[in-house]
XYZ file of C-alpha atoms in Angstrom:
443
model
C 24.776 -96.477 -42.756
C 27.693 -98.665 -43.829
C 29.502 -100.042 -40.809
C 32.665 -101.322 -42.493
C 35.610 -99.977 -44.432
C 35.703 -100.825 -48.114
C 39.297 -101.470 -49.139
C 41.359 -102.876 -51.952
C 41.822 -106.642 -51.868
C 45.359 -108.017 -51.920
C 46.891 -109.505 -55.032
C 50.282 -111.112 -54.541
C 53.195 -110.089 -52.371
C 53.648 -106.718 -54.040
C 50.630 -105.210 -52.298
C 47.870 -103.309 -54.004
C 46.650 -104.268 -57.443
C 45.644 -101.012 -59.092
C 43.396 -100.439 -62.048
C 44.630 -98.432 -65.024
C 43.924 -94.776 -64.601
C 43.165 -93.194 -67.940
C 45.373 -90.153 -68.535
C 44.272 -86.661 -69.335
C 44.593 -85.887 -73.027
C 44.810 -82.147 -72.610
C 48.496 -82.132 -71.656
C 49.980 -83.649 -74.800
C 49.205 -82.765 -78.427
C 49.627 -86.344 -79.709
C 48.223 -89.414 -77.990
C 47.177 -92.935 -78.906
C 43.612 -94.225 -78.654
C 44.107 -97.723 -77.219
C 40.940 -99.415 -75.871
C 41.628 -100.757 -72.404
C 44.686 -98.539 -71.925
C 43.911 -94.940 -72.826
C 40.140 -95.407 -73.140
C 37.846 -98.000 -71.496
C 37.550 -101.249 -73.423
C 33.767 -100.936 -73.196
C 33.995 -97.825 -75.402
C 35.304 -99.787 -78.390
C 31.839 -99.979 -80.077
C 31.480 -96.222 -79.593
C 34.850 -95.672 -81.257
C 33.852 -97.829 -84.235
C 30.517 -96.014 -84.576
C 32.249 -92.610 -84.349
C 34.694 -93.713 -87.054
C 31.803 -94.790 -89.306
C 30.089 -91.404 -88.864
C 33.280 -89.525 -89.722
C 33.949 -91.755 -92.738
C 30.509 -91.114 -94.195
C 30.777 -87.372 -93.533
C 34.176 -87.409 -95.251
C 32.987 -89.247 -98.359
C 29.794 -87.201 -98.500
C 32.008 -84.115 -98.760
C 33.832 -85.556 -101.772
C 30.565 -86.549 -103.480
C 28.898 -83.191 -102.836
C 31.848 -81.170 -104.150
C 32.162 -83.429 -107.187
C 28.499 -82.795 -107.991
C 29.048 -79.039 -107.692
C 31.974 -79.354 -110.129
C 29.806 -81.417 -112.549
C 31.936 -84.538 -112.085
C 29.780 -87.703 -112.287
C 29.811 -90.221 -109.449
C 30.811 -93.715 -110.580
C 30.110 -95.609 -107.340
C 29.977 -95.320 -103.584
C 29.941 -97.818 -100.749
C 31.469 -99.103 -97.530
C 33.777 -101.934 -96.532
C 35.075 -103.626 -93.407
C 38.741 -104.501 -92.976
C 39.094 -106.751 -89.923
C 37.037 -104.622 -87.498
C 37.749 -101.209 -89.018
C 35.028 -99.753 -91.264
C 35.694 -97.523 -94.252
C 33.584 -95.719 -96.850
C 34.504 -94.666 -100.382
C 33.308 -92.796 -103.476
C 34.724 -93.371 -106.976
C 35.057 -90.515 -109.481
C 36.201 -90.748 -113.121
C 39.876 -89.785 -113.283
C 39.547 -88.242 -116.741
C 36.780 -85.863 -115.681
C 38.587 -85.006 -112.470
C 41.916 -84.277 -114.159
C 40.142 -82.182 -116.787
C 39.150 -79.687 -114.086
C 41.093 -76.520 -113.423
C 43.531 -76.724 -110.482
C 41.100 -74.911 -108.177
C 38.378 -77.465 -108.872
C 40.732 -80.365 -108.217
C 41.869 -78.697 -104.986
C 38.253 -78.346 -103.855
C 37.393 -81.985 -104.591
C 40.523 -83.414 -102.953
C 40.177 -81.304 -99.785
C 36.381 -81.408 -99.440
C 36.347 -84.631 -97.375
C 38.765 -83.299 -94.783
C 36.985 -79.944 -94.849
C 33.692 -81.618 -93.898
C 35.435 -83.408 -91.015
C 36.721 -80.042 -89.794
C 33.258 -78.533 -90.258
C 31.714 -81.326 -88.173
C 34.254 -80.649 -85.406
C 33.427 -76.931 -85.445
C 29.654 -77.558 -85.346
C 29.935 -79.933 -82.383
C 32.184 -77.493 -80.499
C 29.839 -74.580 -81.098
C 26.887 -76.713 -79.972
C 28.750 -77.717 -76.804
C 29.631 -74.126 -75.925
C 26.063 -73.056 -76.641
C 24.733 -75.543 -74.067
C 22.941 -77.841 -76.488
C 23.543 -80.817 -74.176
C 21.706 -79.063 -71.333
C 18.702 -78.427 -73.539
C 18.733 -82.036 -74.729
C 18.949 -83.758 -71.353
C 16.638 -81.330 -69.593
C 14.063 -82.029 -72.277
C 14.518 -85.764 -71.738
C 13.775 -85.394 -68.003
C 17.298 -85.528 -66.624
C 18.397 -83.270 -63.754
C 21.749 -81.480 -63.819
C 23.785 -82.351 -60.686
C 27.096 -80.788 -61.784
C 26.862 -78.038 -59.132
C 26.399 -80.336 -56.120
C 27.244 -83.969 -56.831
C 28.116 -86.806 -59.189
C 25.722 -89.560 -60.213
C 27.075 -93.113 -60.032
C 26.419 -94.789 -63.383
C 28.610 -97.855 -62.926
C 31.189 -99.550 -60.707
C 33.661 -102.192 -61.864
C 32.640 -105.620 -60.627
C 36.181 -106.307 -59.429
C 36.151 -103.181 -57.273
C 35.528 -103.448 -53.519
C 33.102 -100.552 -53.985
C 30.830 -102.763 -56.077
C 27.708 -103.332 -54.019
C 28.295 -100.311 -51.795
C 27.679 -97.614 -54.386
C 24.275 -98.156 -55.958
C 23.771 -97.144 -59.568
C 21.761 -93.931 -59.565
C 23.022 -92.748 -56.173
C 24.626 -89.312 -55.959
C 27.991 -88.679 -54.294
C 27.674 -85.246 -52.707
C 30.860 -85.000 -50.639
C 34.418 -86.329 -50.522
C 35.770 -86.203 -46.969
C 34.809 -82.731 -45.726
C 34.734 -81.243 -49.224
C 31.225 -80.828 -50.689
C 31.025 -81.161 -54.455
C 29.534 -77.691 -54.620
C 30.705 -75.355 -57.357
C 29.265 -72.620 -59.516
C 32.119 -73.008 -62.004
C 31.106 -75.664 -64.530
C 34.675 -75.800 -65.880
C 36.010 -77.055 -62.536
C 35.747 -80.824 -62.071
C 35.907 -81.195 -58.296
C 35.365 -84.943 -58.579
C 38.587 -85.482 -60.528
C 40.495 -82.834 -58.597
C 39.700 -84.220 -55.150
C 40.437 -87.810 -56.154
C 43.557 -87.118 -58.181
C 45.366 -85.168 -55.470
C 45.396 -85.092 -51.710
C 43.707 -81.778 -51.035
C 45.035 -80.210 -47.860
C 42.325 -78.414 -45.941
C 42.940 -75.005 -44.482
C 43.154 -74.763 -40.663
C 39.701 -73.162 -40.599
C 38.130 -76.030 -42.559
C 40.113 -78.950 -41.093
C 37.607 -80.594 -38.785
C 38.431 -83.311 -36.281
C 36.429 -85.372 -33.805
C 36.049 -84.930 -30.077
C 37.303 -87.940 -28.105
C 37.466 -88.520 -24.355
C 41.060 -87.939 -23.289
C 41.120 -90.981 -20.992
C 39.826 -93.243 -23.738
C 42.271 -91.851 -26.306
C 45.445 -92.420 -24.258
C 44.431 -96.030 -23.539
C 44.464 -96.956 -27.241
C 47.453 -98.739 -28.868
C 50.076 -96.893 -30.895
C 51.352 -99.784 -33.040
C 49.694 -98.694 -36.324
C 51.210 -95.222 -36.008
C 54.749 -96.543 -35.618
C 54.899 -98.600 -38.790
C 57.287 -96.867 -41.145
C 55.802 -98.546 -44.199
C 52.348 -99.995 -43.707
C 52.175 -102.975 -46.048
C 48.929 -104.463 -47.206
C 49.955 -107.859 -45.806
C 49.482 -106.847 -42.159
C 47.314 -103.747 -42.350
C 45.274 -103.343 -39.197
C 41.602 -102.326 -39.145
C 42.660 -99.325 -37.072
C 43.792 -95.915 -38.245
C 46.288 -93.486 -36.794
C 44.705 -90.386 -35.249
C 46.647 -87.350 -34.035
C 45.568 -84.652 -31.620
C 45.588 -80.959 -32.408
C 48.257 -78.644 -31.093
C 49.525 -77.863 -28.538
C 48.956 -81.322 -26.945
C 50.232 -83.372 -29.872
C 49.853 -87.129 -29.506
C 48.835 -90.066 -31.686
C 46.907 -93.287 -31.133
C 45.225 -96.072 -33.124
C 41.425 -95.830 -33.213
C 38.630 -97.606 -35.001
C 37.773 -95.008 -37.686
C 34.248 -96.184 -38.472
C 32.438 -94.570 -35.506
C 33.874 -91.219 -36.616
C 33.986 -91.479 -40.395
C 30.722 -93.264 -41.151
C 28.366 -90.663 -39.705
C 26.858 -88.628 -42.586
C 26.081 -85.651 -40.329
C 27.208 -84.334 -36.928
C 25.416 -86.119 -34.088
C 25.292 -86.113 -30.316
C 27.840 -88.907 -29.907
C 30.216 -87.717 -32.653
C 31.062 -84.038 -32.325
C 33.250 -82.255 -34.900
C 35.890 -79.763 -33.792
C 38.683 -77.495 -34.966
C 40.546 -77.393 -31.647
C 40.429 -78.944 -28.183
C 38.555 -75.922 -26.837
C 35.543 -76.970 -28.939
C 35.252 -80.305 -27.123
C 34.840 -79.339 -23.503
C 36.460 -80.585 -20.341
C 37.986 -84.075 -20.419
C 37.953 -84.286 -24.216
C 40.499 -83.613 -26.922
C 40.185 -82.864 -30.632
C 41.750 -85.509 -32.866
C 41.920 -86.105 -36.602
C 43.324 -88.628 -39.073
C 47.028 -88.398 -39.678
C 47.836 -87.048 -43.127
C 49.353 -90.315 -44.416
C 46.247 -92.396 -43.661
C 44.593 -93.518 -46.915
C 40.976 -93.241 -45.837
C 38.396 -91.476 -47.983
C 34.825 -90.727 -46.957
C 32.167 -90.626 -49.681
C 28.868 -89.082 -48.610
C 26.181 -90.700 -50.747
C 22.586 -89.654 -51.372
C 20.416 -92.489 -52.660
C 17.092 -91.646 -54.357
C 14.023 -93.503 -53.126
C 13.594 -95.361 -56.412
C 17.259 -96.531 -56.420
C 17.371 -98.219 -52.995
C 15.265 -99.153 -49.973
C 18.028 -98.084 -47.567
C 18.640 -94.734 -45.910
C 18.636 -91.636 -48.082
C 22.073 -90.488 -46.880
C 25.015 -92.671 -45.892
C 28.791 -92.695 -45.851
C 31.048 -95.199 -47.622
C 34.578 -95.328 -46.193
C 37.285 -96.308 -48.675
C 40.701 -97.539 -47.588
C 43.368 -97.226 -50.262
C 44.639 -94.822 -52.915
C 41.903 -92.361 -53.805
C 42.908 -92.487 -57.474
C 41.438 -95.997 -57.617
C 37.987 -94.554 -56.942
C 38.433 -92.304 -59.959
C 39.419 -95.274 -62.124
C 36.790 -97.758 -60.926
C 33.676 -95.606 -60.516
C 31.942 -94.088 -63.549
C 30.037 -90.917 -62.762
C 27.833 -88.457 -64.590
C 26.408 -85.006 -63.982
C 22.906 -85.965 -65.137
C 20.460 -87.811 -62.894
C 17.245 -89.328 -64.298
C 14.079 -87.921 -62.769
C 12.292 -91.277 -63.259
C 13.555 -94.794 -62.643
C 12.590 -95.881 -66.173
C 15.231 -93.626 -67.714
C 18.669 -95.244 -68.237
C 21.262 -93.748 -65.907
C 24.188 -94.398 -68.254
C 22.633 -92.858 -71.385
C 24.087 -89.320 -70.932
C 27.561 -90.796 -70.352
C 27.408 -92.972 -73.482
C 26.092 -90.157 -75.665
C 28.658 -87.739 -74.261
C 31.497 -90.212 -74.857
C 30.276 -90.882 -78.403
C 30.142 -87.164 -79.257
C 33.593 -86.720 -77.727
C 34.996 -89.501 -79.908
C 33.319 -88.031 -82.997
C 34.964 -84.670 -82.255
C 38.341 -86.260 -81.608
C 38.304 -88.456 -84.703
C 36.953 -85.710 -86.974
C 39.863 -83.427 -86.138
C 42.326 -86.331 -86.379
C 40.997 -87.366 -89.804
C 41.223 -83.775 -90.997
C 44.950 -83.532 -90.253
C 45.678 -87.122 -91.296
C 43.955 -86.946 -94.690
C 45.571 -83.633 -95.564
C 49.088 -85.042 -95.215
C 50.807 -84.609 -98.630
C 51.042 -88.362 -99.186
C 50.089 -89.947 -102.506
C 47.461 -92.358 -101.127
C 45.743 -89.673 -99.020
C 43.752 -86.601 -100.019
C 46.771 -84.424 -99.375
C 48.599 -85.991 -102.357
C 46.108 -84.888 -105.057
C 45.730 -81.576 -103.226
C 49.491 -80.978 -103.452
C 49.460 -81.898 -107.152
C 46.617 -79.460 -107.876
C 48.283 -76.780 -105.750
C 51.502 -77.091 -107.782
C 49.534 -76.675 -111.019
C 47.755 -73.676 -109.527
C 51.083 -72.039 -108.623
C 52.431 -72.647 -112.132
C 49.333 -71.175 -113.791
C 49.319 -68.206 -111.409
C 52.932 -67.443 -112.364
C 52.121 -67.370 -116.079
C 52.693 -71.024 -116.953
C 50.162 -73.509 -118.276
C 48.914 -76.866 -117.161
C 48.934 -79.792 -119.558
C 46.138 -81.624 -117.761
C 43.439 -80.849 -120.341
C 45.747 -81.731 -123.254
C 46.510 -85.071 -121.621
C 42.807 -85.821 -121.226
C 42.055 -84.979 -124.852
C 44.908 -87.195 -126.056
C 43.703 -90.089 -123.921
C 40.166 -89.653 -125.289
C 41.435 -89.770 -128.900
C 43.184 -93.065 -128.155
C 39.941 -94.528 -126.838
C 40.936 -94.612 -123.164
C 38.634 -92.130 -121.420
C 39.652 -93.390 -117.974
C 43.396 -92.928 -118.399
C 45.768 -90.020 -118.817
C 48.936 -89.874 -120.931
C 51.465 -87.558 -119.295
C 53.958 -85.819 -121.544
C 57.414 -85.422 -120.041
C 58.149 -81.809 -119.235
C 60.448 -79.839 -116.926
C 57.413 -78.839 -114.907
C 56.412 -82.467 -114.424
C 59.913 -83.388 -113.288
C 60.181 -80.768 -110.532
C 56.622 -81.457 -109.453
C 57.403 -85.159 -109.077
C 60.450 -84.319 -106.968
C 58.369 -81.993 -104.825
C 55.710 -84.675 -104.299
C 58.271 -87.320 -103.393
C 59.958 -84.989 -100.910
C 56.686 -84.140 -99.189
C 55.561 -87.782 -99.343
C 58.552 -89.254 -97.489
C 58.950 -86.306 -95.118
C 55.290 -86.568 -94.091
C 55.512 -90.324 -93.519
C 58.614 -89.888 -91.327
C 57.085 -87.055 -89.295
C 53.797 -88.921 -88.903
C 55.609 -92.048 -87.735
C 57.588 -90.036 -85.184
C 54.400 -88.389 -83.898
C 52.705 -91.795 -83.525
C 55.711 -93.159 -81.660
C 55.785 -90.098 -79.398
C 52.067 -90.448 -78.692
C 52.396 -94.120 -77.728
C 55.433 -93.473 -75.527
C 53.843 -90.505 -73.748
C 50.542 -92.354 -73.293
C 51.979 -95.635 -71.991
C 54.761 -93.937 -70.068
């Protein structure tokens, strides 16, 4: 049993030094992926690996569709610009332009289509419970219905050394992490907001009345408790109708993992007996109790203990990495399910992002050739004709099989205007979306 309160160390005269709390991405449609700000800096290798996977899937789509359209593959490869990887395939322009508009549309959009297909496959697999089959087969136990497995604690956190890797947090204050709804994340919910208990569930502690009234009241009278002179005491209040408040040492009451003979829980003074009153922490006291179950192979200490945290509960959420999969054997890495889950999440996120990004009607992206082929398709569907094949034949007669000579035509003029309009409009809209994402993320 831990007999001290773990609290945030001071850093300068401004009080608490908080760690960045990564925002939820489900509230805004556009957000920036910034390692160390919106995602942990330790996930940067996972982001690079996810980008490599999506790049190869993208280029594989182009190569496969080109083969189906009987367009030869000139070359393929990968490159590294600074720290950002990229893959490419090279197709002969003459053979590509000689295709009908539908064929050119298929080749230009096939890379983005394969990114979208990858996103759909991963989402279907997730909804089908493929992760449960995988980790159960690898001898991991699912703890999502009753606790969270500690897979890492920041070294700068006061909780480092008090929460062992592999231990399972089963309760936050008086709220067990029990749920049959897998879509509800009680861990994030309880640490992101101050959850007010109902009168039936709000338990206090029985204290001798004579002992309670003898305690000081100084900590309860501070209008703004600053970190510079925070006392090791906490403000306790009695239940109605005999309302009163005093400063008590919280550890004898908060650090007991289960009700015992010397610490009795209560909902009212009538539960405590003669000479005792029922008291509880005042609502503004930043004390959080974490009930921790430590497996035998993870520690030599007691199986169940309580860690008392003093400070904003959101810091626990930011500084403690948890998982819902616990290894059944000590040889299995505790962090593996978290890393694999994060990697798959980044692959999904980047695959959908690359799909929309590459299909922008910009000349240097896949959306540019797709728009060009779509315009030719519309012209041919309306009874016109495309001069692509004539251009290719003329270039071949001049001995330049890799180039195309475009004849000026009214159709080419309006198509160029259309492409320029879409090109600049897409760049402006994309820039505004990026700016909005950065502002919303950092704001």
